[in-house]
mmCIF file of C-alpha atoms in Angstrom:
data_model
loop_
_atom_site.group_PDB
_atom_site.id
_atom_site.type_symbol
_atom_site.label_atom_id
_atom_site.label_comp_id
_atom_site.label_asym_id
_atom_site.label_seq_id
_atom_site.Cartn_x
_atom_site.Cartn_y
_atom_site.Cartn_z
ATOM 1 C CA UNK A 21 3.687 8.419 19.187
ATOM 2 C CA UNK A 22 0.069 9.265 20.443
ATOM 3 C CA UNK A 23 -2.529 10.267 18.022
ATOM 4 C CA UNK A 24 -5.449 12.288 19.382
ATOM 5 C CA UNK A 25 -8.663 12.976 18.284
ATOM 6 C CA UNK A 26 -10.574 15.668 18.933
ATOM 7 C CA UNK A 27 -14.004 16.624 18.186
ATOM 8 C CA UNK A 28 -16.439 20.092 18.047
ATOM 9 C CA UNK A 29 -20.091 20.403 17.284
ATOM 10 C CA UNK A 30 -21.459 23.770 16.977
ATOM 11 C CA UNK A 31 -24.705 24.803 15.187
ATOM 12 C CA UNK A 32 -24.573 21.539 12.989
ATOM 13 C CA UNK A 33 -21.270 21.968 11.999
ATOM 14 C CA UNK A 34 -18.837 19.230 12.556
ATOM 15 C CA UNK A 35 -14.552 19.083 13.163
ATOM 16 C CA UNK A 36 -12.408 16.077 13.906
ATOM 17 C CA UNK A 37 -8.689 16.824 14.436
ATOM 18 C CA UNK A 38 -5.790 14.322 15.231
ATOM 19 C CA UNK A 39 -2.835 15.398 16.606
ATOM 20 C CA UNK A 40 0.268 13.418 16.771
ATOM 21 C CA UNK A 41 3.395 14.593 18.461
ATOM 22 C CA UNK A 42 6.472 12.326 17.484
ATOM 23 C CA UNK A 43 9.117 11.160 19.642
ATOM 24 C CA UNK A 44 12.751 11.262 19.613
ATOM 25 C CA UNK A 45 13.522 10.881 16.082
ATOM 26 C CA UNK A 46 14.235 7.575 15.205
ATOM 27 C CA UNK A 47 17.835 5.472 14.781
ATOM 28 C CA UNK A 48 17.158 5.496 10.897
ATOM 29 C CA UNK A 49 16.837 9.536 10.974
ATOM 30 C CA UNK A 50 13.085 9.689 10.393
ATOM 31 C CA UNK A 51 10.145 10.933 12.133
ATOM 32 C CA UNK A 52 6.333 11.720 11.650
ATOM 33 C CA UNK A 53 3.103 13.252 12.390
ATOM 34 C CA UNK A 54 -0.131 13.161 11.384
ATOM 35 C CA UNK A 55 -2.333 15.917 11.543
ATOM 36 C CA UNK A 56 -5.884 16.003 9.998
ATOM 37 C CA UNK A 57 -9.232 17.377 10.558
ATOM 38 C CA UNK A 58 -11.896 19.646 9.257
ATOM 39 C CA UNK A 59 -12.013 23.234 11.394
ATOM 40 C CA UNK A 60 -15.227 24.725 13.073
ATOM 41 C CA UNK A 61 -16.269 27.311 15.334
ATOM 42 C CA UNK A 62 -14.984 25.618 18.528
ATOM 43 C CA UNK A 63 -17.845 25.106 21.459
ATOM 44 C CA UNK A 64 -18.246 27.472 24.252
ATOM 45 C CA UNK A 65 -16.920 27.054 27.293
ATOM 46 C CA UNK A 66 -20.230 25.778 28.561
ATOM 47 C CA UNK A 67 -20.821 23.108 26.228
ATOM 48 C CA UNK A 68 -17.408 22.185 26.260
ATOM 49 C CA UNK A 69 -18.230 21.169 30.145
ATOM 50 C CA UNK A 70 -21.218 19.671 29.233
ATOM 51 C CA UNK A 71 -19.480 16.989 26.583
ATOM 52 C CA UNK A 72 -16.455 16.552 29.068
ATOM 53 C CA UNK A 73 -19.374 15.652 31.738
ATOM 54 C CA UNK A 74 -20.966 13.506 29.625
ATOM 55 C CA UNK A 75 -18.102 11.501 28.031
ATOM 56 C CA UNK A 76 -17.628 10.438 31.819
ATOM 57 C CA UNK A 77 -20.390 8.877 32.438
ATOM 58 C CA UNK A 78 -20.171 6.415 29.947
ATOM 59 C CA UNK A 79 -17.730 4.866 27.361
ATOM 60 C CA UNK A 80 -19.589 3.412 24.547
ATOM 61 C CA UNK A 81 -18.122 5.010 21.347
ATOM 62 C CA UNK A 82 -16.893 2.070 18.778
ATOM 63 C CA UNK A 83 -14.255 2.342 15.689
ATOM 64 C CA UNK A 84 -15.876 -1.040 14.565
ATOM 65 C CA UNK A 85 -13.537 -1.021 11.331
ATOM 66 C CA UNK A 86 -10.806 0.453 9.389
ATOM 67 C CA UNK A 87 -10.226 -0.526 5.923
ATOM 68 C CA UNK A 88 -7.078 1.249 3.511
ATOM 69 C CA UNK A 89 -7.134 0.141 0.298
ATOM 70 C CA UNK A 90 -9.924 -2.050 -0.349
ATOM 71 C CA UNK A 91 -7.460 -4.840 1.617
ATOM 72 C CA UNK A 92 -5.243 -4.940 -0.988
ATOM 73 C CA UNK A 93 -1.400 -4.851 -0.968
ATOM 74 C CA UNK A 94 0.058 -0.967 -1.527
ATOM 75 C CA UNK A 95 2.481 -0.868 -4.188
ATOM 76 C CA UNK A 96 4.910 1.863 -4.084
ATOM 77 C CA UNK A 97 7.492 2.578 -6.860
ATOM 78 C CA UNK A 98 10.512 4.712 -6.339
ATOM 79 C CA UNK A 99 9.923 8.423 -7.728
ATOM 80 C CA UNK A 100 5.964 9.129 -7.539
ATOM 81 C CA UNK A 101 4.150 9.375 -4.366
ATOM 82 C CA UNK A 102 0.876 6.593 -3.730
ATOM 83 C CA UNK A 103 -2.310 7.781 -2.607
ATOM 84 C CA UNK A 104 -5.006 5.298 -1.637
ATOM 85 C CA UNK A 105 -8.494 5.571 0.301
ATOM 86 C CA UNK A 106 -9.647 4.291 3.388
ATOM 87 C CA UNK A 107 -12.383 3.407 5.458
ATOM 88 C CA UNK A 108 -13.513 3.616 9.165
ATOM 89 C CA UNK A 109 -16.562 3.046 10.296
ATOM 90 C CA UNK A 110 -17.724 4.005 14.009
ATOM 91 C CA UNK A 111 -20.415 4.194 16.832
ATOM 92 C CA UNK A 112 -21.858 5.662 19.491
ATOM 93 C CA UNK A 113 -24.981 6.186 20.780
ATOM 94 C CA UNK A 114 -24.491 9.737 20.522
ATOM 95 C CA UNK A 115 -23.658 9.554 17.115
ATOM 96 C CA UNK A 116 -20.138 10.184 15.431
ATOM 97 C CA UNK A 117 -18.766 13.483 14.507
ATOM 98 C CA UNK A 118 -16.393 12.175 12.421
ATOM 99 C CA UNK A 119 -13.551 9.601 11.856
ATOM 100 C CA UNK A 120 -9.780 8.980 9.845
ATOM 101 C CA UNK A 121 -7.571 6.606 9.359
ATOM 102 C CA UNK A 122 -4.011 5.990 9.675
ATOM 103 C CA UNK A 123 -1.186 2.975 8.897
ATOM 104 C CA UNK A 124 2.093 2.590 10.060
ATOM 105 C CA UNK A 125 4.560 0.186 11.517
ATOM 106 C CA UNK A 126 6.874 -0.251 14.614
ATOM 107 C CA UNK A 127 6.995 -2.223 17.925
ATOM 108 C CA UNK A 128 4.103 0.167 19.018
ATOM 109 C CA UNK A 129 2.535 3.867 17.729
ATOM 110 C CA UNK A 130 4.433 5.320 20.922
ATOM 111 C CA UNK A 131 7.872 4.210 19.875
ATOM 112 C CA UNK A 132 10.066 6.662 18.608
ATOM 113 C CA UNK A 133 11.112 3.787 16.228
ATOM 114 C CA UNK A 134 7.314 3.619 15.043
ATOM 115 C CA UNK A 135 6.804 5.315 11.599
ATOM 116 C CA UNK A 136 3.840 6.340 9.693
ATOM 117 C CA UNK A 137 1.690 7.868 7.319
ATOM 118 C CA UNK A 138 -1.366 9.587 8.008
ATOM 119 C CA UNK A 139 -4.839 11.108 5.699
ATOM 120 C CA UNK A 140 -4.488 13.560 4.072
ATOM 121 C CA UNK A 141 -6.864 16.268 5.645
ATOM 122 C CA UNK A 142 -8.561 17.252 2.864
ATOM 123 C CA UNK A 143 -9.799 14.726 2.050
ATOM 124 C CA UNK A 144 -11.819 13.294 4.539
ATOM 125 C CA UNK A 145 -15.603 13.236 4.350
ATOM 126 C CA UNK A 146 -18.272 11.439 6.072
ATOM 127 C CA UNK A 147 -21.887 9.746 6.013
ATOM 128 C CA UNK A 148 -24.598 9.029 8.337
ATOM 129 C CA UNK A 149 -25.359 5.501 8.424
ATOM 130 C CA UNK A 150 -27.855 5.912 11.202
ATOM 131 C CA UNK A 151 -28.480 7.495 14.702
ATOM 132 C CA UNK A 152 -25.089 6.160 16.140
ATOM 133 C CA UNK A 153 -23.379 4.970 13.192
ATOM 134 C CA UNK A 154 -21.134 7.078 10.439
ATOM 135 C CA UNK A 155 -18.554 5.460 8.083
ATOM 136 C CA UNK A 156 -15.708 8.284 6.670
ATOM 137 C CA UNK A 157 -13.775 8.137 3.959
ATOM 138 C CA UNK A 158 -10.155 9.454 2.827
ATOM 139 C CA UNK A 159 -7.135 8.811 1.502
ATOM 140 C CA UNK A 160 -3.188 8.301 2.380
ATOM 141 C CA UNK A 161 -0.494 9.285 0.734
ATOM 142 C CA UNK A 162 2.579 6.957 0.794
ATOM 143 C CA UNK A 163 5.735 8.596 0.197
ATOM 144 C CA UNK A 164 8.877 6.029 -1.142
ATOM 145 C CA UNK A 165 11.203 9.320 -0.686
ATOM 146 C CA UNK A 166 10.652 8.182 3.018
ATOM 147 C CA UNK A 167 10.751 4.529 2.963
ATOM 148 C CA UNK A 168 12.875 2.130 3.422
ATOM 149 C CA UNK A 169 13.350 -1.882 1.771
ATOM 150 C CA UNK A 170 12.783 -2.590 5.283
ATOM 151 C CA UNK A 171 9.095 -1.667 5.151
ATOM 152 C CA UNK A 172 8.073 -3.781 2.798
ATOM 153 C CA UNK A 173 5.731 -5.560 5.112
ATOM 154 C CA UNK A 174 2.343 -5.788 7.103
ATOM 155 C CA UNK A 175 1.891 -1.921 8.336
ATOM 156 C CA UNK A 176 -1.122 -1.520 11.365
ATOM 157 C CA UNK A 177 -4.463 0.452 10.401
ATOM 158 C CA UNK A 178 -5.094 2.306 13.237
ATOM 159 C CA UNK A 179 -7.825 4.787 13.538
ATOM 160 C CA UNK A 180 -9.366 8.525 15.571
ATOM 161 C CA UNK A 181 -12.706 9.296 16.074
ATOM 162 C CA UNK A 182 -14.898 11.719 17.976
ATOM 163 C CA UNK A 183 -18.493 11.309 19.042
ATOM 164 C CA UNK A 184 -20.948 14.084 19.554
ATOM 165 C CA UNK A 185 -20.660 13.703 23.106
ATOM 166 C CA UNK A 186 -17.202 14.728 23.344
ATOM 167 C CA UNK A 187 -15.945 11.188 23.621
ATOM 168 C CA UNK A 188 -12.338 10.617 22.045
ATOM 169 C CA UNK A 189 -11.464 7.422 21.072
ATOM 170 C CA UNK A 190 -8.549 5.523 19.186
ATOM 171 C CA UNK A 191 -7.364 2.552 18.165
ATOM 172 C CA UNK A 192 -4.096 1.453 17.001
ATOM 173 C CA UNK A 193 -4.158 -1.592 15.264
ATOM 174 C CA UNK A 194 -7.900 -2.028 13.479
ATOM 175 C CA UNK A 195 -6.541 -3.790 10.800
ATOM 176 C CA UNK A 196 -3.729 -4.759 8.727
ATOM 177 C CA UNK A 197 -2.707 -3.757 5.343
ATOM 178 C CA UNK A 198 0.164 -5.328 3.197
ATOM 179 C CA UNK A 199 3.227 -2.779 1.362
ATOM 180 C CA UNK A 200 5.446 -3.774 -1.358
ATOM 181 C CA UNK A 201 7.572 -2.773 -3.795
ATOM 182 C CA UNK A 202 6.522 -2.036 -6.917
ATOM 183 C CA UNK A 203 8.076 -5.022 -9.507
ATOM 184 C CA UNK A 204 9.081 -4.216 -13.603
ATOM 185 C CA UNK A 205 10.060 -6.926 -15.654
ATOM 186 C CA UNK A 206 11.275 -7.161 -19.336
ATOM 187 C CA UNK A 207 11.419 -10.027 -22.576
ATOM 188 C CA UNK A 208 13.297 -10.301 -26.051
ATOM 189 C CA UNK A 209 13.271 -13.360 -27.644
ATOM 190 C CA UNK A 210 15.653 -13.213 -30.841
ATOM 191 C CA UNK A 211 16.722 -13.699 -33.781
ATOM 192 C CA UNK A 212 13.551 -13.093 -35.550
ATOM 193 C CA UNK A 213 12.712 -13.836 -37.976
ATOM 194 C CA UNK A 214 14.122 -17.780 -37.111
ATOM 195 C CA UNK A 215 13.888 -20.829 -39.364
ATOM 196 C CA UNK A 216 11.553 -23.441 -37.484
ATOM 197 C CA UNK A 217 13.331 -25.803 -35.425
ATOM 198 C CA UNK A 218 16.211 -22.963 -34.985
ATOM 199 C CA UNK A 219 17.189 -22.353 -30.989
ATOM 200 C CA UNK A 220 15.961 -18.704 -29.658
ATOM 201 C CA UNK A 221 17.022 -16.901 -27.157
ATOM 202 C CA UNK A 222 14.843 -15.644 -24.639
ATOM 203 C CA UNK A 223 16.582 -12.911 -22.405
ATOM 204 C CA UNK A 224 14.793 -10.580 -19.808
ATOM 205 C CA UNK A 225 15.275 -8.674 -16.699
ATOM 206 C CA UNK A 226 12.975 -8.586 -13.062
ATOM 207 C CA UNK A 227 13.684 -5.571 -11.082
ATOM 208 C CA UNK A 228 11.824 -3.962 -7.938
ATOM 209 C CA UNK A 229 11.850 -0.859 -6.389
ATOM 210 C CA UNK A 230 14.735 -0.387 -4.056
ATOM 211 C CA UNK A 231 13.555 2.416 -1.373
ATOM 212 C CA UNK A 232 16.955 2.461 0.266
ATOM 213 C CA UNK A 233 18.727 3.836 -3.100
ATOM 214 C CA UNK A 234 15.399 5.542 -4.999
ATOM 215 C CA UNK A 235 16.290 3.405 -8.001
ATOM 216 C CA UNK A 236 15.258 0.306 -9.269
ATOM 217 C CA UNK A 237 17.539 -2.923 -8.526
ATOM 218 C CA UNK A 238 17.467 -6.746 -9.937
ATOM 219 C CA UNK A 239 15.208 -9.443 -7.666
ATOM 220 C CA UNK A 240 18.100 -12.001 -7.634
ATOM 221 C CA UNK A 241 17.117 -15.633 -7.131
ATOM 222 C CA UNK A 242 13.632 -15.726 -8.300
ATOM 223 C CA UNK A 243 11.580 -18.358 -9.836
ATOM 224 C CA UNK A 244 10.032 -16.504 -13.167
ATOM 225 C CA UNK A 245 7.819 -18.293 -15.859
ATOM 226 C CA UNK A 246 8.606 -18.530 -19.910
ATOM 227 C CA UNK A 247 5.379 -18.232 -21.387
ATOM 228 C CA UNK A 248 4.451 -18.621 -25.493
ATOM 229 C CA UNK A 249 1.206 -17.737 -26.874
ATOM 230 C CA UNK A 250 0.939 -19.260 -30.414
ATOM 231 C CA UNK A 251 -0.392 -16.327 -32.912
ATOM 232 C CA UNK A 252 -4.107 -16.965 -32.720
ATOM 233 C CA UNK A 253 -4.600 -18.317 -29.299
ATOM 234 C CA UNK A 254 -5.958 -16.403 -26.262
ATOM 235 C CA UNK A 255 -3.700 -17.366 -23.361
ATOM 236 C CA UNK A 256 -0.481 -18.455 -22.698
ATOM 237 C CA UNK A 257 1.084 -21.736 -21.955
ATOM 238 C CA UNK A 258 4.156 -22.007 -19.601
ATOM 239 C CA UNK A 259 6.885 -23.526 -20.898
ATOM 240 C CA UNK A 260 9.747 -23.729 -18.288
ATOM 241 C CA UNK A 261 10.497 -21.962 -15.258
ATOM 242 C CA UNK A 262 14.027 -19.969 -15.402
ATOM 243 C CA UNK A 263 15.740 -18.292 -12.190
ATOM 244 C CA UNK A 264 17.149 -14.829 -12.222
ATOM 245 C CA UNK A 265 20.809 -14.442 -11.706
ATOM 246 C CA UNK A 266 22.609 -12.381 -8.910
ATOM 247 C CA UNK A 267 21.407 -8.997 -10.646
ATOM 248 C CA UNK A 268 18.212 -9.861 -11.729
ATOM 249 C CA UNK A 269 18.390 -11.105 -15.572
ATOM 250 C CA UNK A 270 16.929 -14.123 -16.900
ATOM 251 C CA UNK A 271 18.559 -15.986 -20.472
ATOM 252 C CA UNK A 272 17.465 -19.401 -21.554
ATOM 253 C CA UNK A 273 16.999 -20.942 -25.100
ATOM 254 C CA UNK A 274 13.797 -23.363 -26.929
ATOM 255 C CA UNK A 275 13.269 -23.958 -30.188
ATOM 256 C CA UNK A 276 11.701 -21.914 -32.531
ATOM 257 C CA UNK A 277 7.961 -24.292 -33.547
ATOM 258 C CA UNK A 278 5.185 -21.302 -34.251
ATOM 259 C CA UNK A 279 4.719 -17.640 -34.834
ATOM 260 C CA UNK A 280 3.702 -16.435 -31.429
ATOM 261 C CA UNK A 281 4.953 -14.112 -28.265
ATOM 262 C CA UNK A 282 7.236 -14.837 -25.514
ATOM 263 C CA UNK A 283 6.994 -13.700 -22.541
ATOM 264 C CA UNK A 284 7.809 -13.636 -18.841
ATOM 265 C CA UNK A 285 5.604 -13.800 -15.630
ATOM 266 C CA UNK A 286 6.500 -13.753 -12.130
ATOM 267 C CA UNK A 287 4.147 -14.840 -9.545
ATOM 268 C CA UNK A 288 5.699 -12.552 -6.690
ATOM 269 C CA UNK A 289 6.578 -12.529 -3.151
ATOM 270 C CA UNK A 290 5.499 -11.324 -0.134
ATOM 271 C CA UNK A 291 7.432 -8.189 -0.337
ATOM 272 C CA UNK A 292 7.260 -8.368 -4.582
ATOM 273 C CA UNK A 293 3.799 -8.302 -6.503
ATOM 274 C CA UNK A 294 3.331 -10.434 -9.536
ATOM 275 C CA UNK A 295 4.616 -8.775 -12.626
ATOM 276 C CA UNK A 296 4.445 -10.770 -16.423
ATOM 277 C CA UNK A 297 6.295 -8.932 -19.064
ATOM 278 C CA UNK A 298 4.837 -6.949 -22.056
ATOM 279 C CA UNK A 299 5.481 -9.988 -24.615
ATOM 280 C CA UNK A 300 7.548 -9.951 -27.576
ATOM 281 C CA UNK A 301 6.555 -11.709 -30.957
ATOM 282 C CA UNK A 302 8.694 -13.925 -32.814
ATOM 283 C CA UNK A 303 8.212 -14.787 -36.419
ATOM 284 C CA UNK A 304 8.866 -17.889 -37.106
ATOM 285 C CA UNK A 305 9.253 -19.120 -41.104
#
């Protein structure tokens, strides 16, 4: 689908819209939109000749970057909805009305297979940098009651802007931003108390968000630390690495040497973020 931006200048008052109409819903039954702007007093008809003049006699507006989240991965869980900001910066030489940004993911925007999220209007707002330049700011709301395992991936930045001049400009693909599914995983190392020397059980669970279902499921076949901290010390040393089972738990035994806490840590995946358990603390006599 095709986002457009439109812009409107009138007595010093700015508006950037972006309409996008979708498609033929898609083969997995969803669709989207994004709609955003600010409203103002539209131009008259006069000026509105005047910018479309103007914006063709030359083509130099910019959307020189488009930043969501800072660059860091997106982690969605399965109930609550994840709002993050974004960047875009952009140029011209008649100076930028205003700018948003948008991510999604698909073959291309214009595929009715493409899907999407875009700002939230409301919260877009914008500064001057200089003559030609403005960076705006907003944020996107990620919603995992409309996702799918499947999009646990790279999603495109694309971004609209406007410049004074009337000029409309877009860009699909700015930048890139990672999405995964948010990870939980658990520890209990038992009995405790133990006698020193005694074998303990460490047992434990990694799960991740399964957007398919809206629950949580185990990671199966993942490499996950045992970690001890003796009481006392600041950090923890790993002691063996354990692999989850088909449904996600973990089980393996040591013996009991110190009082200290057990835990585990998982170093994630591409689709997975690192996770490390809460710790549990054994006493040891």
């Amino acid at each position: 689908m095709r986002i457009r931006a439109t812009v409107a200048a009138v007595s010093g008052a700015l508006a950037l819209s972006a309409l996008a109409v979708p498609a033929a819903q898609a083969d997995d039954g969803r669709s989207w939109t994004v709609d955003h702007g600010v409203t103002a007093p539209q131009p008259s008809a006069g000026e509105k000749t005047k910018r479309s003049f103007a914006a063709t006699q030359a083509d130099d507006a910019k959307i020189t970057s488009a930043v969501v989240n800072g660059g860091k991965p997106i982690v969605v869980g399965t109930k609550s909805k994840q709002t993050v900001p974004y960047t875009v910066t952009a140029t011209d030489d008649s100076g930028i009305a205003g700018a948003a940004a948008f991510i999604w993911i698909g073959s291309s925007v214009d595929d009715e297979n493409s899907f999407g999220f875009g700002p939230n209007e409301k919260s877009i707002s914008c500064k001057v940098v200089n003559a030609t330049t403005t960076t705006c700011k907003g944020t996107i709301t990620l919603d995992p009651g409309l996702m799918l395992n499947s999009d646990a991936t790279w999603w495109r930045v694309g971004a609209a802007a406007g410049a004074n001049d009337g000029q409309e400009l877009e860009r699909d693909a700015v930048s890139k931003v990672r999405v995964q599914r948010f990870s939980k995983l658990t520890v209990n190392a038992s009995p405790e108390p133990v006698k020193k020397g005694k074998t303990i059980t460490v047992t434990g669970k990694l799960t991740r968000a399964n957007w398919d279902t809206g629950t949580y499921k185990g990671y199966s076949k993942q490499a996950v630390k045992l970690q001890f901290k003796k009481k006392g010390a600041k950090s923890y040393t790993t002691v063996k690495t354990v692999k989850t089972s088909s449904t996600g738990t973990l089980k393996t035994t040591v013996k009991a040497s110190a009082d200290g806490t057990w835990r585990y840590s998982f170093a994630g995946t591409p689709s997975t973020p690192a996770v490390s358990a809460k710790g549990d603390f054994l006493d040891v006599k």
